[in-house]
mmCIF file of C-alpha atoms in Angstrom:
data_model
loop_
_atom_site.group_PDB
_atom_site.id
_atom_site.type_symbol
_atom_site.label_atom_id
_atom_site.label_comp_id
_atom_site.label_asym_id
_atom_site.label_seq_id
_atom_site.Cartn_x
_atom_site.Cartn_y
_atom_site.Cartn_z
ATOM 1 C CA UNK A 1 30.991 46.819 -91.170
ATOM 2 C CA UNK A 2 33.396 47.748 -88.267
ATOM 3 C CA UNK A 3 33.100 50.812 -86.993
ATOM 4 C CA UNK A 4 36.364 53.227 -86.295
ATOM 5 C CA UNK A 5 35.284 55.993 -84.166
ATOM 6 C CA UNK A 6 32.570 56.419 -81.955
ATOM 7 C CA UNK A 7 30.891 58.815 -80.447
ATOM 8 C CA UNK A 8 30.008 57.976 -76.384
ATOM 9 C CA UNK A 9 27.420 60.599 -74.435
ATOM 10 C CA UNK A 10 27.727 59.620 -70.943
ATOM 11 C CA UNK A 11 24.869 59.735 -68.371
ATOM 12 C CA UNK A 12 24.068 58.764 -65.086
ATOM 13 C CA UNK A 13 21.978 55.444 -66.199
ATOM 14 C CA UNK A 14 21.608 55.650 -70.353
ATOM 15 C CA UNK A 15 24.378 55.877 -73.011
ATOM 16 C CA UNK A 16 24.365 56.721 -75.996
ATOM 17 C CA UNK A 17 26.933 55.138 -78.933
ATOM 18 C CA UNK A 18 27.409 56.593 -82.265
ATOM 19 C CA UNK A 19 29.581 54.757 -84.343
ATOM 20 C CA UNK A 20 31.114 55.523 -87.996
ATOM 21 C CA UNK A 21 33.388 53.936 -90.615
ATOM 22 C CA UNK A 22 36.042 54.726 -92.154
ATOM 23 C CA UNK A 23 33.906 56.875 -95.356
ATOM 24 C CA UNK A 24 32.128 58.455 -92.566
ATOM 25 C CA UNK A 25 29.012 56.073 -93.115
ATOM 26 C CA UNK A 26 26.639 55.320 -89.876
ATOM 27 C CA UNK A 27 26.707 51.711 -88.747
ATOM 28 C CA UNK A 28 25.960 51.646 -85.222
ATOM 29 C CA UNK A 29 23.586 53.502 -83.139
ATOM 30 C CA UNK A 30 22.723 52.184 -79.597
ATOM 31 C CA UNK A 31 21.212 53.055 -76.476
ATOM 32 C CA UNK A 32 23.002 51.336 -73.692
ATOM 33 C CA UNK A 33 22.521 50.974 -69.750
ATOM 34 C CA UNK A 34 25.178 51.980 -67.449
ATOM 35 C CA UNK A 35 25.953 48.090 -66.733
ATOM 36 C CA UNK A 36 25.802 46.761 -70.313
ATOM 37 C CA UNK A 37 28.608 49.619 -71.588
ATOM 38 C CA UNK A 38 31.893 47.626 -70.272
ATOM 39 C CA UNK A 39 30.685 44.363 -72.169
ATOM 40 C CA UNK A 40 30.167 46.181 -75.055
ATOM 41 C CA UNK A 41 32.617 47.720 -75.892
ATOM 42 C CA UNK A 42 34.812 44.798 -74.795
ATOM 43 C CA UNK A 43 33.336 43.123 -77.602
ATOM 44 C CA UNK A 44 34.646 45.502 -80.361
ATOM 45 C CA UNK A 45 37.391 45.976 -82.167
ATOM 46 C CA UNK A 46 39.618 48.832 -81.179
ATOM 47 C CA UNK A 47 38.667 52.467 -82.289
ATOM 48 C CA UNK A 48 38.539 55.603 -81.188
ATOM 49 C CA UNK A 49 36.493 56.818 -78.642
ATOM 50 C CA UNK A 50 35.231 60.423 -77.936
ATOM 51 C CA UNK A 51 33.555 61.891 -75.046
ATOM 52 C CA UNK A 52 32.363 65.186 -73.650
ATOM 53 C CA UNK A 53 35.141 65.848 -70.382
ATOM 54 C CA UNK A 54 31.991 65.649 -67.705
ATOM 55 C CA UNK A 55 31.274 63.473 -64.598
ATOM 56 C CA UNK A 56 32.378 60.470 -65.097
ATOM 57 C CA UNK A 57 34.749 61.159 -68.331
ATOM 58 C CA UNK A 58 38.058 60.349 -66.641
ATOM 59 C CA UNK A 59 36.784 56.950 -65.023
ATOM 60 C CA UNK A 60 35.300 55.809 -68.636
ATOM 61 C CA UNK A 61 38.275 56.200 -70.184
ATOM 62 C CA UNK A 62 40.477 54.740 -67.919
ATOM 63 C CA UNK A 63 38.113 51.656 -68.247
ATOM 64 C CA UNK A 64 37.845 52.054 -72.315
ATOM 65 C CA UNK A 65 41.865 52.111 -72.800
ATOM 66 C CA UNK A 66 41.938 49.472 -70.709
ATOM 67 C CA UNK A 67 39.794 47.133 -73.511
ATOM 68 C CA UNK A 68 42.217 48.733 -75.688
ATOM 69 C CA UNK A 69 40.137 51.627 -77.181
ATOM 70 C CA UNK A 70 41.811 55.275 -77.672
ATOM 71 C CA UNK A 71 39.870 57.480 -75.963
ATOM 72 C CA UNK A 72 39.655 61.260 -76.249
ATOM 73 C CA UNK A 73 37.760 63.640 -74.373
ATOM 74 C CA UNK A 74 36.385 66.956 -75.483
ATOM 75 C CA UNK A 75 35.136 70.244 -73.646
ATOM 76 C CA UNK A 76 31.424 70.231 -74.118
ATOM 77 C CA UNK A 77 31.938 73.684 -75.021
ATOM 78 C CA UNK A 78 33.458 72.402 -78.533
ATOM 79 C CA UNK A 79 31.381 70.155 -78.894
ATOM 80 C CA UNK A 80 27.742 72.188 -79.379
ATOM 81 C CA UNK A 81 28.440 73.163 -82.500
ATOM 82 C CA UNK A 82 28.444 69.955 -84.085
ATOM 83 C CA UNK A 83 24.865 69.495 -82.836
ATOM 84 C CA UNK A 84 22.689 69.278 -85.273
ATOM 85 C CA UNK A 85 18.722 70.657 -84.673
ATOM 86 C CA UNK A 86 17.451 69.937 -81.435
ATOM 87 C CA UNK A 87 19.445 68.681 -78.551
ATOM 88 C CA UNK A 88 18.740 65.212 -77.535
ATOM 89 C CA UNK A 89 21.408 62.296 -76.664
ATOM 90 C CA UNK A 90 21.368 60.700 -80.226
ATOM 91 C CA UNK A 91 21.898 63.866 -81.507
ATOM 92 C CA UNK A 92 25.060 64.745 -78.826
ATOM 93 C CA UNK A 93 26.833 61.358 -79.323
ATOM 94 C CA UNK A 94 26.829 61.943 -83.209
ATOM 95 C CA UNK A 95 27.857 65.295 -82.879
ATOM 96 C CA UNK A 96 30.561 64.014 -80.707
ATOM 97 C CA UNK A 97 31.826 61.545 -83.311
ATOM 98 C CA UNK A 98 32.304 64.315 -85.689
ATOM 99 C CA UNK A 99 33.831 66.367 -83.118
ATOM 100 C CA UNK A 100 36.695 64.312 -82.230
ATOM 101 C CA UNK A 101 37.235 63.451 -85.781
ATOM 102 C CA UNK A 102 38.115 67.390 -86.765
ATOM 103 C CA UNK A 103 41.800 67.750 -86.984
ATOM 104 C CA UNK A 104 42.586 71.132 -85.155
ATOM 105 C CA UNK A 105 39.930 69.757 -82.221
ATOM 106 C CA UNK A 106 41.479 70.301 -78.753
ATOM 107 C CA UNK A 107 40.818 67.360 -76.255
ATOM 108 C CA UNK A 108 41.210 66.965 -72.739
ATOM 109 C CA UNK A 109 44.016 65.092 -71.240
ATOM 110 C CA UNK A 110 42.543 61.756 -68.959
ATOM 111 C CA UNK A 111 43.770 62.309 -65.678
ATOM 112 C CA UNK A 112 44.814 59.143 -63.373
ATOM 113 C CA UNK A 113 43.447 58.031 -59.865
ATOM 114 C CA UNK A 114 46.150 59.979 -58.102
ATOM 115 C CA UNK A 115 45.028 63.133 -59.576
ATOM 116 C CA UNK A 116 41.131 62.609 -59.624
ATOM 117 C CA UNK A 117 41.551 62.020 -55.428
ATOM 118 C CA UNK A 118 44.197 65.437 -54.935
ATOM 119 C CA UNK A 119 41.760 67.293 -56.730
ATOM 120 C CA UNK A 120 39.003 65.957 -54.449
ATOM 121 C CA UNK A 121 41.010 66.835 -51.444
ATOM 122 C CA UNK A 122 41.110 70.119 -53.180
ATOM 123 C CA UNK A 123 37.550 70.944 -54.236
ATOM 124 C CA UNK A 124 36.471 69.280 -50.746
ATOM 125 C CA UNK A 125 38.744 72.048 -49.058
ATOM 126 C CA UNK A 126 37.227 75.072 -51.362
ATOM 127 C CA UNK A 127 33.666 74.149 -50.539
ATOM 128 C CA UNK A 128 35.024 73.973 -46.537
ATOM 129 C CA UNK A 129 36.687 77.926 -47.499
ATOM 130 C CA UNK A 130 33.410 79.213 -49.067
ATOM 131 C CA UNK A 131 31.563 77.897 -46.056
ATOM 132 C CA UNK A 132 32.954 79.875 -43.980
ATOM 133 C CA UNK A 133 33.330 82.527 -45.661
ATOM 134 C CA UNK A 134 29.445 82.922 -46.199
ATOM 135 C CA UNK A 135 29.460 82.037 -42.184
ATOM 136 C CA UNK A 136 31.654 85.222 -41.398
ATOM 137 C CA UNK A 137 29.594 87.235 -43.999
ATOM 138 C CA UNK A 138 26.242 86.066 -42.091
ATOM 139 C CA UNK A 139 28.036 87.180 -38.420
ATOM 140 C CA UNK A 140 28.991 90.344 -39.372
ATOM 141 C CA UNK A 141 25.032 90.738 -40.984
ATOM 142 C CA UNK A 142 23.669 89.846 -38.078
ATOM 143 C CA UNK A 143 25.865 91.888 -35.357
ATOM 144 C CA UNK A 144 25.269 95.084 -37.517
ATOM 145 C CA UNK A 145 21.585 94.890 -36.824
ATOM 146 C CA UNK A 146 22.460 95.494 -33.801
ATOM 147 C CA UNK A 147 24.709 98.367 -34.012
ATOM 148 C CA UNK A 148 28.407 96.340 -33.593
ATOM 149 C CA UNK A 149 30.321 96.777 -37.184
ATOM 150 C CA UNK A 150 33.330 94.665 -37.427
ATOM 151 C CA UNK A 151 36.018 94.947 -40.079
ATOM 152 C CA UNK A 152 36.413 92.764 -42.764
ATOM 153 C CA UNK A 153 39.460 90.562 -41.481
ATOM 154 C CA UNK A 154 38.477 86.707 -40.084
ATOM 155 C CA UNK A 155 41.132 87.461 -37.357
ATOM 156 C CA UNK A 156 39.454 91.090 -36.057
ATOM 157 C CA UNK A 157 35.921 88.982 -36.438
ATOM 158 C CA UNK A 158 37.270 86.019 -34.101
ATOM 159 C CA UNK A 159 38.463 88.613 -31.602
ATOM 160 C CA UNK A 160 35.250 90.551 -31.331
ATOM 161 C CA UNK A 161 33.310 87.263 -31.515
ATOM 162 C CA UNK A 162 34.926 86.060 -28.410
ATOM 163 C CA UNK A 163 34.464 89.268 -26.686
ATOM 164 C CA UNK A 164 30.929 89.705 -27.610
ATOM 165 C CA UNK A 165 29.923 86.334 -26.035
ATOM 166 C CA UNK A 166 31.569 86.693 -22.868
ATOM 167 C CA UNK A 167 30.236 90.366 -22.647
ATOM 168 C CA UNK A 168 26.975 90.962 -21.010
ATOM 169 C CA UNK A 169 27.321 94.779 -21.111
ATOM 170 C CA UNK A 170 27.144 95.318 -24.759
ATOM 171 C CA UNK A 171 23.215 95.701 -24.880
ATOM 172 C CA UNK A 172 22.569 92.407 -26.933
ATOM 173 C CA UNK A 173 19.650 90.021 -25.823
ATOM 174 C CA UNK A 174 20.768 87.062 -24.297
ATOM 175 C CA UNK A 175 19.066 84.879 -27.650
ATOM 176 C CA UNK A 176 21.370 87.169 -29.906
ATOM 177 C CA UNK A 177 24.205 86.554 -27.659
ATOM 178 C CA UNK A 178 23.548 82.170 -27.308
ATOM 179 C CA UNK A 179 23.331 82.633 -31.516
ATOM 180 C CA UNK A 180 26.611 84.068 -31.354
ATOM 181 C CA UNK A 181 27.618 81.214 -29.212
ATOM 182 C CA UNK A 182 26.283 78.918 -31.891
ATOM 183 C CA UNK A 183 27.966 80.331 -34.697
ATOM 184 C CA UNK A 184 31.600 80.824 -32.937
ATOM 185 C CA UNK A 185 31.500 76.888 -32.321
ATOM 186 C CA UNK A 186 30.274 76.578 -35.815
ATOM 187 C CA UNK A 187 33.369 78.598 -37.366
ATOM 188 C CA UNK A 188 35.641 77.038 -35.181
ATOM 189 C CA UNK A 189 34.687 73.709 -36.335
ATOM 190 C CA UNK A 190 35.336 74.619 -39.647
ATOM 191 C CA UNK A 191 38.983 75.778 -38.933
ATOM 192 C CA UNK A 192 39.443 72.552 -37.656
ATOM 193 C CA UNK A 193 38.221 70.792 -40.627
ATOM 194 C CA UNK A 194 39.965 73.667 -43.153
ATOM 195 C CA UNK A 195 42.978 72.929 -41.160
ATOM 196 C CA UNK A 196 43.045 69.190 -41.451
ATOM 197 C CA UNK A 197 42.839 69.865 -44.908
ATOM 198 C CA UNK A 198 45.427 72.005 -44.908
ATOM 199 C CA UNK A 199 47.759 69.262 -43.557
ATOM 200 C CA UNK A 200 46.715 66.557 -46.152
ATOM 201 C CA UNK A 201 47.821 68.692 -48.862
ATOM 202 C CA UNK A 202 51.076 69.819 -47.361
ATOM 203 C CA UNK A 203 51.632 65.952 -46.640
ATOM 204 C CA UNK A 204 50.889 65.146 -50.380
ATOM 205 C CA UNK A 205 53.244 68.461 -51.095
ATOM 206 C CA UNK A 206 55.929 66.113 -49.284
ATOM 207 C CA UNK A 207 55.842 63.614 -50.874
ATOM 208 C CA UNK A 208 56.127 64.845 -54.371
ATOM 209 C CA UNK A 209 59.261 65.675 -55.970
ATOM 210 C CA UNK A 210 57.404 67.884 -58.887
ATOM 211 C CA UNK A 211 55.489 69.871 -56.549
ATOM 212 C CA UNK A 212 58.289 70.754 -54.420
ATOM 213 C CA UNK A 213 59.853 71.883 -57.359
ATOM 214 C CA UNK A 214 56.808 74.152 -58.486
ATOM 215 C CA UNK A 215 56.976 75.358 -54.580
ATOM 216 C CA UNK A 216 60.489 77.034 -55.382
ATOM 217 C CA UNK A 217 58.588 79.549 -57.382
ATOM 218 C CA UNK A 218 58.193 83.280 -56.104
ATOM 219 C CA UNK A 219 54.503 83.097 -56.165
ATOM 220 C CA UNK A 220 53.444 79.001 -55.776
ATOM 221 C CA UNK A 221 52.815 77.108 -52.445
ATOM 222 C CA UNK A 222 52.009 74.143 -51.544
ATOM 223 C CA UNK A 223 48.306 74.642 -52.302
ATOM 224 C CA UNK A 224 48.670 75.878 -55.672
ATOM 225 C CA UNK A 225 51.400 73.322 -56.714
ATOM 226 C CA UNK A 226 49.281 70.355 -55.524
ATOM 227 C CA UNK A 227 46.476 71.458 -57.684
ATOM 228 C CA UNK A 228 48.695 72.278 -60.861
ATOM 229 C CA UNK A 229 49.710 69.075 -60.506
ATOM 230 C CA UNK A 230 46.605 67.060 -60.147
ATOM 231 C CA UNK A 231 44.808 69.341 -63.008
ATOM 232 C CA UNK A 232 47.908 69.385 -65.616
ATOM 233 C CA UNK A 233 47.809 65.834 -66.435
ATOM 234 C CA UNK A 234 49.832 64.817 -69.524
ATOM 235 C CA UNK A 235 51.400 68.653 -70.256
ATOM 236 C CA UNK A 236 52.270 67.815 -74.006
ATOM 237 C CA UNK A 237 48.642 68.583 -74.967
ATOM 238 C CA UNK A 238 49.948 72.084 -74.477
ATOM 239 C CA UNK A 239 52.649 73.238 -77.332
ATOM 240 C CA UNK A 240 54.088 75.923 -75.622
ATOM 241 C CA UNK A 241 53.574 77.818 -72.365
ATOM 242 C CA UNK A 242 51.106 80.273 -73.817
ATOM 243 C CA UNK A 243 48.654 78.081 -74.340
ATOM 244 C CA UNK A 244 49.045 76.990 -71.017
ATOM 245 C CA UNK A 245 48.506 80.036 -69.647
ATOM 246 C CA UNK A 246 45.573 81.101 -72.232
ATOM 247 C CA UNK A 247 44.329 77.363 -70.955
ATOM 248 C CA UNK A 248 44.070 79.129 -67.653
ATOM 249 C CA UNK A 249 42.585 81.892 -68.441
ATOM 250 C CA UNK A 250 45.186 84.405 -67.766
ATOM 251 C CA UNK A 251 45.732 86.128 -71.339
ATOM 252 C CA UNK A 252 43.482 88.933 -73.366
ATOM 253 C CA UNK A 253 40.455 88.971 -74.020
ATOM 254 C CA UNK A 254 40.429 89.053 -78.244
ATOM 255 C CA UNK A 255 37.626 90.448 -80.428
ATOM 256 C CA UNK A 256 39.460 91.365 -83.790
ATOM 257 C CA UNK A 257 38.270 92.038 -87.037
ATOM 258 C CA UNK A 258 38.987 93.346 -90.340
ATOM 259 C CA UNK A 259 42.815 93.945 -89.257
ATOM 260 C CA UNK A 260 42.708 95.584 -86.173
ATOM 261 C CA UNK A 261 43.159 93.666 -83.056
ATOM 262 C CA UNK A 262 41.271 94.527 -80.013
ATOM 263 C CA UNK A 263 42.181 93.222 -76.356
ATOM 264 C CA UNK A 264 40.357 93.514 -73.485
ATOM 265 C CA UNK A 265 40.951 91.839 -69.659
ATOM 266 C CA UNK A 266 41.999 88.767 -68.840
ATOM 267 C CA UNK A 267 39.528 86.121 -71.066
ATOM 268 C CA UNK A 268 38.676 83.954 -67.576
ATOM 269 C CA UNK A 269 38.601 80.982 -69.362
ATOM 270 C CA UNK A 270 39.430 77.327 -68.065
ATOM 271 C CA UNK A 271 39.721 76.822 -64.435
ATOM 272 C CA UNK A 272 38.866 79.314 -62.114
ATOM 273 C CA UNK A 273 40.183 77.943 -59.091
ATOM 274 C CA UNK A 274 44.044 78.039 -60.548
ATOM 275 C CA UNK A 275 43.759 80.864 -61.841
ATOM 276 C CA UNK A 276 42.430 82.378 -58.479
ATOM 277 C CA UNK A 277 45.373 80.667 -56.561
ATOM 278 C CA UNK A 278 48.067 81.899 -59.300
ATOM 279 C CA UNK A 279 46.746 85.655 -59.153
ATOM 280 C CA UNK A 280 46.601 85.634 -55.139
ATOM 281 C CA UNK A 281 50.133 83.898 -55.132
ATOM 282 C CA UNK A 282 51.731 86.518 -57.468
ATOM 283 C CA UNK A 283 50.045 89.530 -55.437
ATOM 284 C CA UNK A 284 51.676 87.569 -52.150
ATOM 285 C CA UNK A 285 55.157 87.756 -54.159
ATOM 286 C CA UNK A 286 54.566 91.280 -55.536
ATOM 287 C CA UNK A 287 54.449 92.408 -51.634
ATOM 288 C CA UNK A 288 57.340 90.661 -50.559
ATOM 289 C CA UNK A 289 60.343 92.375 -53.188
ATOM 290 C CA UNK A 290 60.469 95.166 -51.328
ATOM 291 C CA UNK A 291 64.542 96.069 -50.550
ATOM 292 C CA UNK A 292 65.186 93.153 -52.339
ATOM 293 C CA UNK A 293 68.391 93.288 -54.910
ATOM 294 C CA UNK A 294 67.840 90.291 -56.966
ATOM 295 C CA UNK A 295 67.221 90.837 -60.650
ATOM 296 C CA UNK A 296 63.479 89.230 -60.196
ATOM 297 C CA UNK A 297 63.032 90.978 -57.148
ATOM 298 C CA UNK A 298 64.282 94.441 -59.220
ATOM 299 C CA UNK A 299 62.001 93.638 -62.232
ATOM 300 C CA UNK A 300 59.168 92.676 -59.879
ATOM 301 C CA UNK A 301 59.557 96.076 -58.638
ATOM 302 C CA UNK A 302 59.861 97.774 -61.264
ATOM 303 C CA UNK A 303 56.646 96.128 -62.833
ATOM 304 C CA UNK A 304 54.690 97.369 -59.810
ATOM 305 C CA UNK A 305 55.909 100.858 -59.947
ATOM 306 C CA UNK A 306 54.731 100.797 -64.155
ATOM 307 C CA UNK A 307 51.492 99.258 -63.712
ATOM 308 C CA UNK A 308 48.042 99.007 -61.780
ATOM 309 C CA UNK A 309 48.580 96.504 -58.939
ATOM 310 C CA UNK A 310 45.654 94.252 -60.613
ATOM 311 C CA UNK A 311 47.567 94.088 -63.484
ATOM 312 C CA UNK A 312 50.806 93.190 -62.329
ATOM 313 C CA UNK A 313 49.693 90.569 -60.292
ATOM 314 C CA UNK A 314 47.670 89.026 -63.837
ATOM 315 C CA UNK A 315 51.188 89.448 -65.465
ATOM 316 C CA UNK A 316 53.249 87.633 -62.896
ATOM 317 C CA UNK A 317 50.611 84.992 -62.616
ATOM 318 C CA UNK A 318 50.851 84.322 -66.526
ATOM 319 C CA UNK A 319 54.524 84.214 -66.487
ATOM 320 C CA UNK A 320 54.658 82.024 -63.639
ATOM 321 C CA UNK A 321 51.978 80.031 -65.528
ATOM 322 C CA UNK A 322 54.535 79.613 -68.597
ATOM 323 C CA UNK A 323 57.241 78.686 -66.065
ATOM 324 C CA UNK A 324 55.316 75.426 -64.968
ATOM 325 C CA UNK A 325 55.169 74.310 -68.088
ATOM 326 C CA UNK A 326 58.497 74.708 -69.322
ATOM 327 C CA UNK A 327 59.655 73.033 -65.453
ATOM 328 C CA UNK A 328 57.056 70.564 -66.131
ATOM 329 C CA UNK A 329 57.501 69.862 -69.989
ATOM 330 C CA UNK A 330 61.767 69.760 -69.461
ATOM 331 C CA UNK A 331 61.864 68.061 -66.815
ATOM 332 C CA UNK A 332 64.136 70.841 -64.718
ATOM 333 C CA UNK A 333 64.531 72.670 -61.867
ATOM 334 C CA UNK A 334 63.390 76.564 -61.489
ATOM 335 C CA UNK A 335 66.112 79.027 -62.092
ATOM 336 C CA UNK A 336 64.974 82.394 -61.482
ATOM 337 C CA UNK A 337 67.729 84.064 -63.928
ATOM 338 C CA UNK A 338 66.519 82.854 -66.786
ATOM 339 C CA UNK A 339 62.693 84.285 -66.282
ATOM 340 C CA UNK A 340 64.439 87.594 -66.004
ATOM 341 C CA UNK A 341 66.596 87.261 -69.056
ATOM 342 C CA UNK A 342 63.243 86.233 -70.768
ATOM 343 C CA UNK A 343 61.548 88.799 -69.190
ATOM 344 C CA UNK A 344 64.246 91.517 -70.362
#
């Protein structure tokens, strides 16, 4: 009996396969070692092939279309509910062969090599960001024990950090004074690494003709376009640009019932790290239109004068969401007239 879709739960060292016919009827059930998966599934006929998008999912099924399986891969998220009883890895690689076999399931697109190493560059350049931000948190701790505030601006901080060390009449010991030492060295290490970073990304910006097309948007850098780029993948799993955007989070909050709709804040859903990036691009563009007489400029204005600043910088992040997608899904160049006639 041949078995048409399977259900894969990745691990580090064990798998787990879960394999059905075509009337739904059980007729495989494995436990696998990390080394033994390739050969097996070499050795069966093609089927479909779901797994949960975690660590790992992109490589596997790169290597399982390959063999000439289709693969799909599904937020874990959709996936619980198909679990049945307690949660063990039989149980999750059955409940992922029913998952992937539901109709209206949404999967995640496979992204390539290219895109697995940007987003690297990307994630390796957010950890280098939050490190110093903690570091410039701890300094400014630390110097207010001892009476010297500084404002919260990484520029003020490096000024007063290099006048603190070479002062010796500010009243601090000369161990507080050598750990300030320590921790200027420290940050400034980490600008050269952040900045590095920096460079790899604009270089990759370069060298792509899509993101430098995504960079002509009021709103989108290099940074941001790089990572849109690398976490998009195959944009036809998205049918239209508002599911894009409530892909990144960056639509209402909805908990309706019994006819009357109720919306809250933004729902925060998907990835974090674009969203963050499209918000602080679109409050960058909303303080820029000032004396500007272009109709985007005008209704950019105009939007700011209406609303809370918060909110029009969630609003021109989720339109300029639904503009990469339509750039990205036609194939065409920005052209800021038509996002006003939309808009209008």
């Amino acid at each position: 009996m041949q078995a048409v879709r399977i259900g894969l739960d990745l691990a580090k060292y064990v798998f787990d396969v879960h394999g059905v016919d075509d009337d739904g009827k059980v007729v495989l059930r494995k436990t696998l070692r990390r080394a033994a998966v390739t050969a097996f599934f070499a050795n069966l006929p093609p089927c479909l092939v779901g797994m949960e998008a975690s660590n790992g999912a992109h490589y596997w099924a790169r290597v399982l279309t390959d063999l000439g399986h289709e693969v799909r891969l599904i937020s874990p998220q959709f996936v619980t509910p198909y679990v049945k009883s307690n949660k063990n890895d039989r149980n999750d690689a059955e409940a992922i062969c029913e998952a992937v076999s539901r109709p209206s399931m949404r999967f995640v697109p496979p992204k390539s090599v290219d895109q697995l190493a940007v987003q690297a560059v990307h994630r390796i350049r957010r950890r280098l960001v939050a490190d110093r931000v903690r570091l410039v948190n701890q300094i400014r701790g630390l110097l207010s024990e001892h009476g010297i505030v500084i404002a919260r601006d990484i520029t003020q901080l490096r000024r007063s950090l290099a006048d603190i060390v070479g002062n010796i009449d500010d009243g601090l010991s000369d161990l507080v004074r050598s750990l300030m030492r320590d921790l200027q060295a420290e940050m400034a290490e980490l600008d050269v690494r952040i900045k590095s970073f920096d460079q790899r990304i604009r270089e990759i910006f370069r060298n792509s003709e899509q993101c430098q097309r995504l960079g002509k948007i009021e709103g989108i850098g290099p940074v941001t376009a790089t990572a849109l780029i690398a976490a998009v993948g195959n944009r036809t799993c998205f049918k239209n640009g508002r599911q894009f955007a409530a892909w990144l989070g960056l639509v209402p909050k909805q908990r309706s019932s019994g006819g009357r709709a109720r919306l809250f804040g933004i729902s925060k859903r998907g990835d974090r790290y674009l969203r963050t990036l499209l918000i602080h691009g679109a409050r960058s563009a909303l303080g820029r239109v000032g004396g500007k007489q272009d109709p985007r400029s005008l209704w950019l204005g105009h939007l700011r004068q209406r609303r809370h600043p918060n909110i029009a910088a969630v609003a021109l992040a989720n339109k300029n969401a639904r503009i990469v997608w339509a750039m990205l899904s036609g194939d065409t160049f920005y052209k800021p007239a038509l996002s006003v006639t939309a808009a209008a």
